[in-house]
mmCIF file with all atom_site columns, C-alpha atoms in Angstrom:
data_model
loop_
_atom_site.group_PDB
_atom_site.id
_atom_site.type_symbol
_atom_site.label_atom_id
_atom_site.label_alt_id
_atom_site.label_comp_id
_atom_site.label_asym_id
_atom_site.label_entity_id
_atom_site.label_seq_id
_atom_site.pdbx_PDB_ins_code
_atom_site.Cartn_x
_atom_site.Cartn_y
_atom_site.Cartn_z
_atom_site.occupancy
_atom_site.B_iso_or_equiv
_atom_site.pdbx_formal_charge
_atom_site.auth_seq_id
_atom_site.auth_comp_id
_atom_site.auth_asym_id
_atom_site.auth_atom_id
_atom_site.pdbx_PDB_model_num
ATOM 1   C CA . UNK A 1 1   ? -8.563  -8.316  -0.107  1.00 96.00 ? 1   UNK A CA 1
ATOM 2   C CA . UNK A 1 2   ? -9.990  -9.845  -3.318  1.00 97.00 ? 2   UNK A CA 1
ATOM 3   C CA . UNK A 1 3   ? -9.050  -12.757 -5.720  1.00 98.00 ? 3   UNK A CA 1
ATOM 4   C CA . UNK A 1 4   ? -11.276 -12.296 -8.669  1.00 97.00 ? 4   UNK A CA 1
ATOM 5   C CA . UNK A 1 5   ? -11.148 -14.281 -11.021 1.00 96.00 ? 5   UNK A CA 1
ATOM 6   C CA . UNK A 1 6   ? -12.891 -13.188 -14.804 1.00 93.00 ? 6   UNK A CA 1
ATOM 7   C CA . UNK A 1 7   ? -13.794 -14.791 -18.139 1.00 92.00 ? 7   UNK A CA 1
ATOM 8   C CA . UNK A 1 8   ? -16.283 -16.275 -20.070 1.00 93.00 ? 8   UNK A CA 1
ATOM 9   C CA . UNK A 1 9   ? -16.270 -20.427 -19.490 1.00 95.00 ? 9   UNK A CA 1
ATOM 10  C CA . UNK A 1 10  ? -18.522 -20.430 -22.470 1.00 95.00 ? 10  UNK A CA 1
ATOM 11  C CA . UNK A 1 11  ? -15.309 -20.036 -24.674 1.00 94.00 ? 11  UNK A CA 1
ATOM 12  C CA . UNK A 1 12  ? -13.608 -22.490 -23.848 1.00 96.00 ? 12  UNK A CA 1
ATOM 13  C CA . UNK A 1 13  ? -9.704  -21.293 -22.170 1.00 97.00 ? 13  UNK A CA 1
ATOM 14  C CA . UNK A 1 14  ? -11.384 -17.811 -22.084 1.00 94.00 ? 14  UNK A CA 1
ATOM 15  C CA . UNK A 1 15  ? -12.932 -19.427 -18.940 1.00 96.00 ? 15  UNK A CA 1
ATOM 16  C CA . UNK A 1 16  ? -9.435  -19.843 -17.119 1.00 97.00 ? 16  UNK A CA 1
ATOM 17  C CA . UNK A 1 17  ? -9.823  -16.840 -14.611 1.00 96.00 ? 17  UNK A CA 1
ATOM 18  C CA . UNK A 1 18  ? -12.722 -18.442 -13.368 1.00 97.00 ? 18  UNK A CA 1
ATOM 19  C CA . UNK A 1 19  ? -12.106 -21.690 -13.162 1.00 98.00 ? 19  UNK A CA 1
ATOM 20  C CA . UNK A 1 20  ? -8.679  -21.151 -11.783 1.00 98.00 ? 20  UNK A CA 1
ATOM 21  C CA . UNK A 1 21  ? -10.333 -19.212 -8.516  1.00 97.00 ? 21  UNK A CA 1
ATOM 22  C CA . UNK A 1 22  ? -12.922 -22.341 -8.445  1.00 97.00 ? 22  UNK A CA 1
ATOM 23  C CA . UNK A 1 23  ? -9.910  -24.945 -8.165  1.00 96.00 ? 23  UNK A CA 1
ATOM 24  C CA . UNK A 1 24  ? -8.115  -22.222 -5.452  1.00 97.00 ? 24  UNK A CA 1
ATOM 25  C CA . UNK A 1 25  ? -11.653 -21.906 -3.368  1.00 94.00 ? 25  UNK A CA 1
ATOM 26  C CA . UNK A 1 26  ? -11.776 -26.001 -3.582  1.00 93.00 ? 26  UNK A CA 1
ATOM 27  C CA . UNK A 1 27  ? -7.899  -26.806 -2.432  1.00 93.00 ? 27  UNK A CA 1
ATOM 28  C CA . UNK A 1 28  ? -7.407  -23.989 -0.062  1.00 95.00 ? 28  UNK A CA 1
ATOM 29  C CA . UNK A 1 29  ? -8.793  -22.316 3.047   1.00 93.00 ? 29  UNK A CA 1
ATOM 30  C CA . UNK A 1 30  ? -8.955  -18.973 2.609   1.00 93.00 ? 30  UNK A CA 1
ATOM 31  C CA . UNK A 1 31  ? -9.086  -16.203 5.850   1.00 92.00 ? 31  UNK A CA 1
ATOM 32  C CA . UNK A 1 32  ? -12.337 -14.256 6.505   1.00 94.00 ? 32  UNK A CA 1
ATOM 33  C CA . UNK A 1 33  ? -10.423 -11.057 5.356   1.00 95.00 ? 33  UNK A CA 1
ATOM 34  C CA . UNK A 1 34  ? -10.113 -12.484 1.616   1.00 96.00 ? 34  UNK A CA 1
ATOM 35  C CA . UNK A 1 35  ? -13.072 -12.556 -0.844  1.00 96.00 ? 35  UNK A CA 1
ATOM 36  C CA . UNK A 1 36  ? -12.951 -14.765 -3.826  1.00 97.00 ? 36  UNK A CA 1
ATOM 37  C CA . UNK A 1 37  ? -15.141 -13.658 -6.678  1.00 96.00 ? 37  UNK A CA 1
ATOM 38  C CA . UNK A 1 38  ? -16.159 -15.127 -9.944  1.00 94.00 ? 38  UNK A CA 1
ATOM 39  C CA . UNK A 1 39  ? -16.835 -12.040 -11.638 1.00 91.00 ? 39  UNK A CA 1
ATOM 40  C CA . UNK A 1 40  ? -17.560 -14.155 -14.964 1.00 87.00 ? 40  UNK A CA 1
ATOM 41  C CA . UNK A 1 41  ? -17.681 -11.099 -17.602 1.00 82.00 ? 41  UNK A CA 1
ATOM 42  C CA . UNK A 1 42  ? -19.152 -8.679  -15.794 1.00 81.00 ? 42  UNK A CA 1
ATOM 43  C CA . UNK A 1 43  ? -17.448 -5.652  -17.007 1.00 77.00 ? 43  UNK A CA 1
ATOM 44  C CA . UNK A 1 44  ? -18.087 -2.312  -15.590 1.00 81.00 ? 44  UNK A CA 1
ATOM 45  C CA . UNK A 1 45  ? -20.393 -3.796  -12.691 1.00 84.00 ? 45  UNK A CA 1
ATOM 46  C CA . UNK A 1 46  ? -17.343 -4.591  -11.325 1.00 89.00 ? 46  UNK A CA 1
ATOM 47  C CA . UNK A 1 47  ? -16.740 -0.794  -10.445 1.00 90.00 ? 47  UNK A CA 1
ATOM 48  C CA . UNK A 1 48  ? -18.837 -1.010  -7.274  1.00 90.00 ? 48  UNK A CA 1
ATOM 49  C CA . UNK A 1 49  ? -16.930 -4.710  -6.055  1.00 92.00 ? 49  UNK A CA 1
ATOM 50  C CA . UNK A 1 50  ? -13.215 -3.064  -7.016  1.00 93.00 ? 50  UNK A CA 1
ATOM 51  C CA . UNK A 1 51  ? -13.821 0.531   -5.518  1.00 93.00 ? 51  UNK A CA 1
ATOM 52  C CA . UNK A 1 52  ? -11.712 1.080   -2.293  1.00 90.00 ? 52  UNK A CA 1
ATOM 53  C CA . UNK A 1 53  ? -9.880  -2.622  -1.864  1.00 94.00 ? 53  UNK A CA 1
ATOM 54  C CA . UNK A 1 54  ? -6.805  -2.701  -0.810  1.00 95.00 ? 54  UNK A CA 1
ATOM 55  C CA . UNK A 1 55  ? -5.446  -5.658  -2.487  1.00 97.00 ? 55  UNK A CA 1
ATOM 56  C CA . UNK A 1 56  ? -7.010  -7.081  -5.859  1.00 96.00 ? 56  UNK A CA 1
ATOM 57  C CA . UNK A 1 57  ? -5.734  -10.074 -7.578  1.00 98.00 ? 57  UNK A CA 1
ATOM 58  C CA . UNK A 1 58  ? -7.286  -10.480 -11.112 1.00 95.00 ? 58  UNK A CA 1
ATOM 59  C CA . UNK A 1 59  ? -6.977  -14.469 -13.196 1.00 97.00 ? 59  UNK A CA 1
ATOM 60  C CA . UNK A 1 60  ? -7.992  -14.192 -16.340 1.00 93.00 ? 60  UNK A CA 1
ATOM 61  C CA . UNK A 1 61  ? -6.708  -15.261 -19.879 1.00 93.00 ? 61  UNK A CA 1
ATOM 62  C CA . UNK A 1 62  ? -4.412  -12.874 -21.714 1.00 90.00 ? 62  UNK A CA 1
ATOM 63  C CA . UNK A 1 63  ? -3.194  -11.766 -24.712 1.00 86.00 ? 63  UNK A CA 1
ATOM 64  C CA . UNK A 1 64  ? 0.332   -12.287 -25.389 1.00 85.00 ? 64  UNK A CA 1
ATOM 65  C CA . UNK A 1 65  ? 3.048   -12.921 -27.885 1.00 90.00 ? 65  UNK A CA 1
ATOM 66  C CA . UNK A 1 66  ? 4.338   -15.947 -25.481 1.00 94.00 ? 66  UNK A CA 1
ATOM 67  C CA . UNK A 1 67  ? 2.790   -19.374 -26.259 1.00 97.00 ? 67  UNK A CA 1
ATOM 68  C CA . UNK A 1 68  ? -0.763  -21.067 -25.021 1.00 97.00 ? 68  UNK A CA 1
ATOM 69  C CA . UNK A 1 69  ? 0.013   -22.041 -21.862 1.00 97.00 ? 69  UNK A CA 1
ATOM 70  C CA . UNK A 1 70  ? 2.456   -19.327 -20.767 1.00 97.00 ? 70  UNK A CA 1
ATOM 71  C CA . UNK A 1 71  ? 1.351   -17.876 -17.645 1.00 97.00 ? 71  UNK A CA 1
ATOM 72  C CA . UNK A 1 72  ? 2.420   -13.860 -16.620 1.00 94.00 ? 72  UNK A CA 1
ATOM 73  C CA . UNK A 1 73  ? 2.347   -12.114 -13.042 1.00 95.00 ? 73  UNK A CA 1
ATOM 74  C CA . UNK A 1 74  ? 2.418   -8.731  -13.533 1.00 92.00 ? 74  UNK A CA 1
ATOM 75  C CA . UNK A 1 75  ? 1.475   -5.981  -10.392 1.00 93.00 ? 75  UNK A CA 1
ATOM 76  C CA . UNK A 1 76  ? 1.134   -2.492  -10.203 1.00 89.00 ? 76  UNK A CA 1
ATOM 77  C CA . UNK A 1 77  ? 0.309   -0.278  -13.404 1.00 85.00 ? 77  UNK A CA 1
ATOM 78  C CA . UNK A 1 78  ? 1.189   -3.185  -15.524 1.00 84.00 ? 78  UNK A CA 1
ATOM 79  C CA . UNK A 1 79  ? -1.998  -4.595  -14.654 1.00 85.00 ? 79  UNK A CA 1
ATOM 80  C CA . UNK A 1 80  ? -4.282  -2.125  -16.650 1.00 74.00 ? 80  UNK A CA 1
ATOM 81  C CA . UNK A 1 81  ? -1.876  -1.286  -19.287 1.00 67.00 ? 81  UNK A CA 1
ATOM 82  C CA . UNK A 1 82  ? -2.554  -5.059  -20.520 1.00 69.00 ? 82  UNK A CA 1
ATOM 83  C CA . UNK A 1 83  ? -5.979  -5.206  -20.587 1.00 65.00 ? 83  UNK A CA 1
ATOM 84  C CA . UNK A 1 84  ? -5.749  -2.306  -23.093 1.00 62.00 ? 84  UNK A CA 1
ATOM 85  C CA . UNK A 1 85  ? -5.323  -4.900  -25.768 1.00 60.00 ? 85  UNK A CA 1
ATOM 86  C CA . UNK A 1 86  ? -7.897  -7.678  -25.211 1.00 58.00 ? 86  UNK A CA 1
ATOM 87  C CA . UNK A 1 87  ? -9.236  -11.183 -26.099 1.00 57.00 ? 87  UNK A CA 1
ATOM 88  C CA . UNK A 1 88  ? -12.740 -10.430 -25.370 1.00 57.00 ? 88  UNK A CA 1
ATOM 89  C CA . UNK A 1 89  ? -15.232 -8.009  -24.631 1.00 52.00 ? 89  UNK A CA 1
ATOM 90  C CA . UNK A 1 90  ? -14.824 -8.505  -20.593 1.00 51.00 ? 90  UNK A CA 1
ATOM 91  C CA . UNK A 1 91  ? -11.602 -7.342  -20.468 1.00 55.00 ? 91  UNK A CA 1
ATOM 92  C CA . UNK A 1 92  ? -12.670 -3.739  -22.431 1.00 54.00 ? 92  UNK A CA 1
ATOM 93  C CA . UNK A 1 93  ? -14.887 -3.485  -19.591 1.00 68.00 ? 93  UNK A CA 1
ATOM 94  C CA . UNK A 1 94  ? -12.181 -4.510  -17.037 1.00 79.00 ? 94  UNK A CA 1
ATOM 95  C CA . UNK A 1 95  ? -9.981  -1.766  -18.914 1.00 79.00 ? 95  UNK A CA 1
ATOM 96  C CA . UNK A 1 96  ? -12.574 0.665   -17.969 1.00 83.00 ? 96  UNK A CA 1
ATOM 97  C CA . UNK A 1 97  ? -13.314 -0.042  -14.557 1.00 86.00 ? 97  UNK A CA 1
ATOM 98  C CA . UNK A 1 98  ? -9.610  0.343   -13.871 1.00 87.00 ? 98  UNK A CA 1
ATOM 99  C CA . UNK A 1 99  ? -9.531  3.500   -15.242 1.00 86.00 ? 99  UNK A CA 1
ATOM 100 C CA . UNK A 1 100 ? -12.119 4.941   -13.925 1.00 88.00 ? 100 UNK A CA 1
ATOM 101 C CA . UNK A 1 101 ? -11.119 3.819   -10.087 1.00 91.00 ? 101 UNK A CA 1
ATOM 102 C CA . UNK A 1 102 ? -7.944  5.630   -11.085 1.00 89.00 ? 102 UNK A CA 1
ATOM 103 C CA . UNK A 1 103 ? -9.846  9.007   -12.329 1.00 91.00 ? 103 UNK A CA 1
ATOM 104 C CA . UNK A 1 104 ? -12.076 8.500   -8.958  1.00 93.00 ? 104 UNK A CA 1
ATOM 105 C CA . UNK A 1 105 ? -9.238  7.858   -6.764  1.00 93.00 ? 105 UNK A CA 1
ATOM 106 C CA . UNK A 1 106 ? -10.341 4.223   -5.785  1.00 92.00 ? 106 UNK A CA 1
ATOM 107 C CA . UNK A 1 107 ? -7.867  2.001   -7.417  1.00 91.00 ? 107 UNK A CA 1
ATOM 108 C CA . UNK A 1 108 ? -6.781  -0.696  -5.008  1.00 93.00 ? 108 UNK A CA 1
ATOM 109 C CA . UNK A 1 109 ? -3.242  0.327   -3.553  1.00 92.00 ? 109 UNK A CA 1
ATOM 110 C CA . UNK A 1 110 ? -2.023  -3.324  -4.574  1.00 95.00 ? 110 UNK A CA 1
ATOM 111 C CA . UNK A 1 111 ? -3.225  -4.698  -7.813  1.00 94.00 ? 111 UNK A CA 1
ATOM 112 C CA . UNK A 1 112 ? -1.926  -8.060  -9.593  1.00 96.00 ? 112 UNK A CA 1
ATOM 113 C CA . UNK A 1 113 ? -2.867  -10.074 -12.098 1.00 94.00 ? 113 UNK A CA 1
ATOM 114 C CA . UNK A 1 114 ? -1.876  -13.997 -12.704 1.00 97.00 ? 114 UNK A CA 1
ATOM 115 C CA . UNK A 1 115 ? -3.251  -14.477 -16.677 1.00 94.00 ? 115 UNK A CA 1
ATOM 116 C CA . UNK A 1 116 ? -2.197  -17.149 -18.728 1.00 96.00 ? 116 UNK A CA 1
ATOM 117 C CA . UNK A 1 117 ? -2.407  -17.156 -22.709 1.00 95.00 ? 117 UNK A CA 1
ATOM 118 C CA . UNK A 1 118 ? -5.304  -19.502 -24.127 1.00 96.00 ? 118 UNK A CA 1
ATOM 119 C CA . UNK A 1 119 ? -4.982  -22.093 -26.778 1.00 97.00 ? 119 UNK A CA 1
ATOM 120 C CA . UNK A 1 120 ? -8.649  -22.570 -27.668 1.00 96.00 ? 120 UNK A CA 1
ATOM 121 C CA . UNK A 1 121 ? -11.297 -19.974 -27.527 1.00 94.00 ? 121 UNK A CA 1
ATOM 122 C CA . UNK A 1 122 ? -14.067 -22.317 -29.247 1.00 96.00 ? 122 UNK A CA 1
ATOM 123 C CA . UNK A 1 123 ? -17.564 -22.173 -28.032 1.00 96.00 ? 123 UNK A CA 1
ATOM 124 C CA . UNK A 1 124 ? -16.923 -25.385 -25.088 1.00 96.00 ? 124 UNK A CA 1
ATOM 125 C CA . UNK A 1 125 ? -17.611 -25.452 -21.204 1.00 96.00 ? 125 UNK A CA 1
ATOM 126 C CA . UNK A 1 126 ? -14.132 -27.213 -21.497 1.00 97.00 ? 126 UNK A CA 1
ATOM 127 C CA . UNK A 1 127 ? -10.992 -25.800 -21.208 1.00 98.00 ? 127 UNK A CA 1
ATOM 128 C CA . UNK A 1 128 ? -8.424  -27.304 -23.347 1.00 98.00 ? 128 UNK A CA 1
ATOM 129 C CA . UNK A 1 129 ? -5.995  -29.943 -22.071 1.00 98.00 ? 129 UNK A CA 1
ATOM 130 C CA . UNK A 1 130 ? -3.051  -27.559 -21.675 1.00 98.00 ? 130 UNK A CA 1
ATOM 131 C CA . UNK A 1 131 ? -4.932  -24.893 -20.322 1.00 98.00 ? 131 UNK A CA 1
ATOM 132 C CA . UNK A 1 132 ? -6.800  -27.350 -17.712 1.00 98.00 ? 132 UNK A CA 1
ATOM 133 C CA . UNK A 1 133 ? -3.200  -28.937 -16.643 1.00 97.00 ? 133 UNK A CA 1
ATOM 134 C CA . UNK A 1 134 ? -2.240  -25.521 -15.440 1.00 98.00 ? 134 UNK A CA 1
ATOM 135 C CA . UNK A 1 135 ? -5.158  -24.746 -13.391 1.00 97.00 ? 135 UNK A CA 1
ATOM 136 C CA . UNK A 1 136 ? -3.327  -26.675 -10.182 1.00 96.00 ? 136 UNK A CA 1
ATOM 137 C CA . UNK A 1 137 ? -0.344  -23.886 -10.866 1.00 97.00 ? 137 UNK A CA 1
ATOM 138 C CA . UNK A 1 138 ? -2.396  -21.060 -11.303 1.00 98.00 ? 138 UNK A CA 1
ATOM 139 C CA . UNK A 1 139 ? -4.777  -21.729 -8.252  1.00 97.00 ? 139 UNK A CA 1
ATOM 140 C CA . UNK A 1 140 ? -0.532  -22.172 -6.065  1.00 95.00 ? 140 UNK A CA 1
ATOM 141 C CA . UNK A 1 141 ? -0.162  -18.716 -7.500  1.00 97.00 ? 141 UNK A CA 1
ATOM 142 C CA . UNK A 1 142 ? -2.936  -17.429 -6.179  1.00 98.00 ? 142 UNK A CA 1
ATOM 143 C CA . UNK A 1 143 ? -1.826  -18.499 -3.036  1.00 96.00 ? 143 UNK A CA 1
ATOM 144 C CA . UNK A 1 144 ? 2.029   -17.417 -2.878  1.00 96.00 ? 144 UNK A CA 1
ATOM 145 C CA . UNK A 1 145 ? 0.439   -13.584 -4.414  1.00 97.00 ? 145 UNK A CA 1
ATOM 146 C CA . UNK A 1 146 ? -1.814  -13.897 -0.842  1.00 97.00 ? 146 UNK A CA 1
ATOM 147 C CA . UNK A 1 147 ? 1.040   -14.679 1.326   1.00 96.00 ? 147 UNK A CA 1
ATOM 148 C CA . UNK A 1 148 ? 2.868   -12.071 -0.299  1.00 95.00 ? 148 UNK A CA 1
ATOM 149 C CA . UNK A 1 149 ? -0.066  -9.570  0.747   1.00 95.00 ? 149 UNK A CA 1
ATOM 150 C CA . UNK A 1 150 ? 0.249   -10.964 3.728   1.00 95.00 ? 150 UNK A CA 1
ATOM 151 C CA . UNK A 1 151 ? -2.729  -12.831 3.597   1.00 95.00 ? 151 UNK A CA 1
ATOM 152 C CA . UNK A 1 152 ? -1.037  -16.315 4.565   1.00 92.00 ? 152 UNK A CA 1
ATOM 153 C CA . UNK A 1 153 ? -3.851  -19.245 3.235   1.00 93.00 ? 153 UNK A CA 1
ATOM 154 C CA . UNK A 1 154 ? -3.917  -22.951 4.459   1.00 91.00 ? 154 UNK A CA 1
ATOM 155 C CA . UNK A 1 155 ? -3.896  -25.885 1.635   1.00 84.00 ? 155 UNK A CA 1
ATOM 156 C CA . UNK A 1 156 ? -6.280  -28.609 2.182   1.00 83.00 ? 156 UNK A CA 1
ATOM 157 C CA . UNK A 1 157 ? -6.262  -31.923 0.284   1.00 67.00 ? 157 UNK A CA 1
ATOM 158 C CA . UNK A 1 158 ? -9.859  -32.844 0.878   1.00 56.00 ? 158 UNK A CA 1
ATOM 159 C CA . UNK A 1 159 ? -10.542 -32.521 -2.741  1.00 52.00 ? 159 UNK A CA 1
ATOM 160 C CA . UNK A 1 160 ? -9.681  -35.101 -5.179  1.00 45.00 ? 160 UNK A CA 1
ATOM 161 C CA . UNK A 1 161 ? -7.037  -33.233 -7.927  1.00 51.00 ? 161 UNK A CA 1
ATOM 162 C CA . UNK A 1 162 ? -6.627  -30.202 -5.563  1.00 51.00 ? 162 UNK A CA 1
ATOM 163 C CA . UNK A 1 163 ? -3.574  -27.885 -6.096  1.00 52.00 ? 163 UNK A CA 1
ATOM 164 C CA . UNK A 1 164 ? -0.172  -28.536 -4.712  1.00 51.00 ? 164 UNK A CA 1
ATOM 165 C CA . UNK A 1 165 ? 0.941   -26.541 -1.591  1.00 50.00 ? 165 UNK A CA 1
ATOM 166 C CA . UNK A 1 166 ? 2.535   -23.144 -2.196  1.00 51.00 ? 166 UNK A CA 1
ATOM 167 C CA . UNK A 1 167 ? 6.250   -23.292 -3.101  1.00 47.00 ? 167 UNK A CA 1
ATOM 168 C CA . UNK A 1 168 ? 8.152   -21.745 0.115   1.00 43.00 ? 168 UNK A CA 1
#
């Protein structure tokens, strides 16, 4: 099982896949059988860490008609058939590495993605206010898309502004 989360924090709310799996490593205790990854914008070298999973979650920012701030859960064949219009060069890589696990037969048997459309894209280590209230939610979705797996994870509040507790 992996939660990866991808973008580049250089750009600003671009960063959101990444700093959403930070606040989810930093609220919640995750089981030895789940990885969490901050696979920044690392493209195709991503083939190798996606190849033969079971379960992959992708966070990332999306492109989308809805407004900054909307957030999307989309599983299955979904997944790959957003990427194919993207925000940034990562997710052109991320388009490829799908498809080629598909054309090699490696494609994780459960794939989901929690993205969430980005207000501000501006060259900032800071994601904009919007964008950094929803971290908390995404970082809860993260969690409830574990349990679904069946990969149940425990919340901790040891750190100060860490998520809420999964919604039953």
């Amino acid at each position: 099982m992996l939660v990866l989360g991808v973008g580049n924090i250089l750009l600003s709310d671009e960063g959101i896949g990444v700093r959403a799996v930070e606040a989810f490593q930093a609220g919640y205790q995750v089981p030895d059988t789940v990885e969490v990854l901050d696979g920044g914008t690392a493209g195709m070298d991503l083939l190798d860490v996606l190849a033969g999973r079971s379960h992959v979650i992708i966070v990332d920012a999306i492109r989308s008609e809805r407004p900054p701030g909307s957030i999307v859960r989309l599983r299955g064949e979904a997944v790959p058939a957003l990427f194919r219009t993207r925000i940034s060069p990562h997710q052109l890589g991320l388009s490829e590495v799908l498809a080629a696990l598909k054309l090699i037969d490696a494609e994780p048997a459960h794939l989901s993605l929690i993205g969430i459309v980005p207000e501000d894209l501006s060259t900032t280590l800071e994601l904009s206010p919007r964008l950094a209230a929803a971290v908390p939610t995404l970082a809860a979705m993260i969690a409830e898309e574990l349990a679904g797996f069946g990969f149940p994870v425990a919340w901790t509040d040891t750190e100060p502004g860490a998520p809420p507790a999964p919604r039953a």
